[in-house]
């Protein structure tokens, strides 16, 4: 990984401000082309409380992945537009109105609904 990619990648907490709940305490931020391309391909799994926020992003694929994920597509102002639950390996999910996508462990979005306001808090 290039030094520039390391600088761009950060970690954040994801909050559902509509319901006052923590969604994930350890969310990696993929905000460069290289980090977006790599996504979760280097992971064997996502543990509860982990995630990947891909900015910008209108579509996600799971080709080459080893596990199913939930995807939360967000508008520019971080409102939930679409939730794709349990996306298995070798699949694609799109939301052409989305500005970003939050990837979470499979079966972890039961408490999220369309229209919920999401907020990301940078972790030092």
XYZ file of C-alpha atoms in Angstrom, residues 10 22 45 62 70 90 111 118 120 124:
10
model
C -8.993 6.485 8.734
C -24.114 2.958 17.775
C -14.636 -11.820 8.065
C -18.918 -9.423 -3.442
C -25.098 -6.047 4.817
C -20.570 -13.332 -6.057
C -32.371 -1.891 13.628
C -26.300 8.266 10.002
C -19.670 9.264 11.333
C -8.166 9.478 16.616
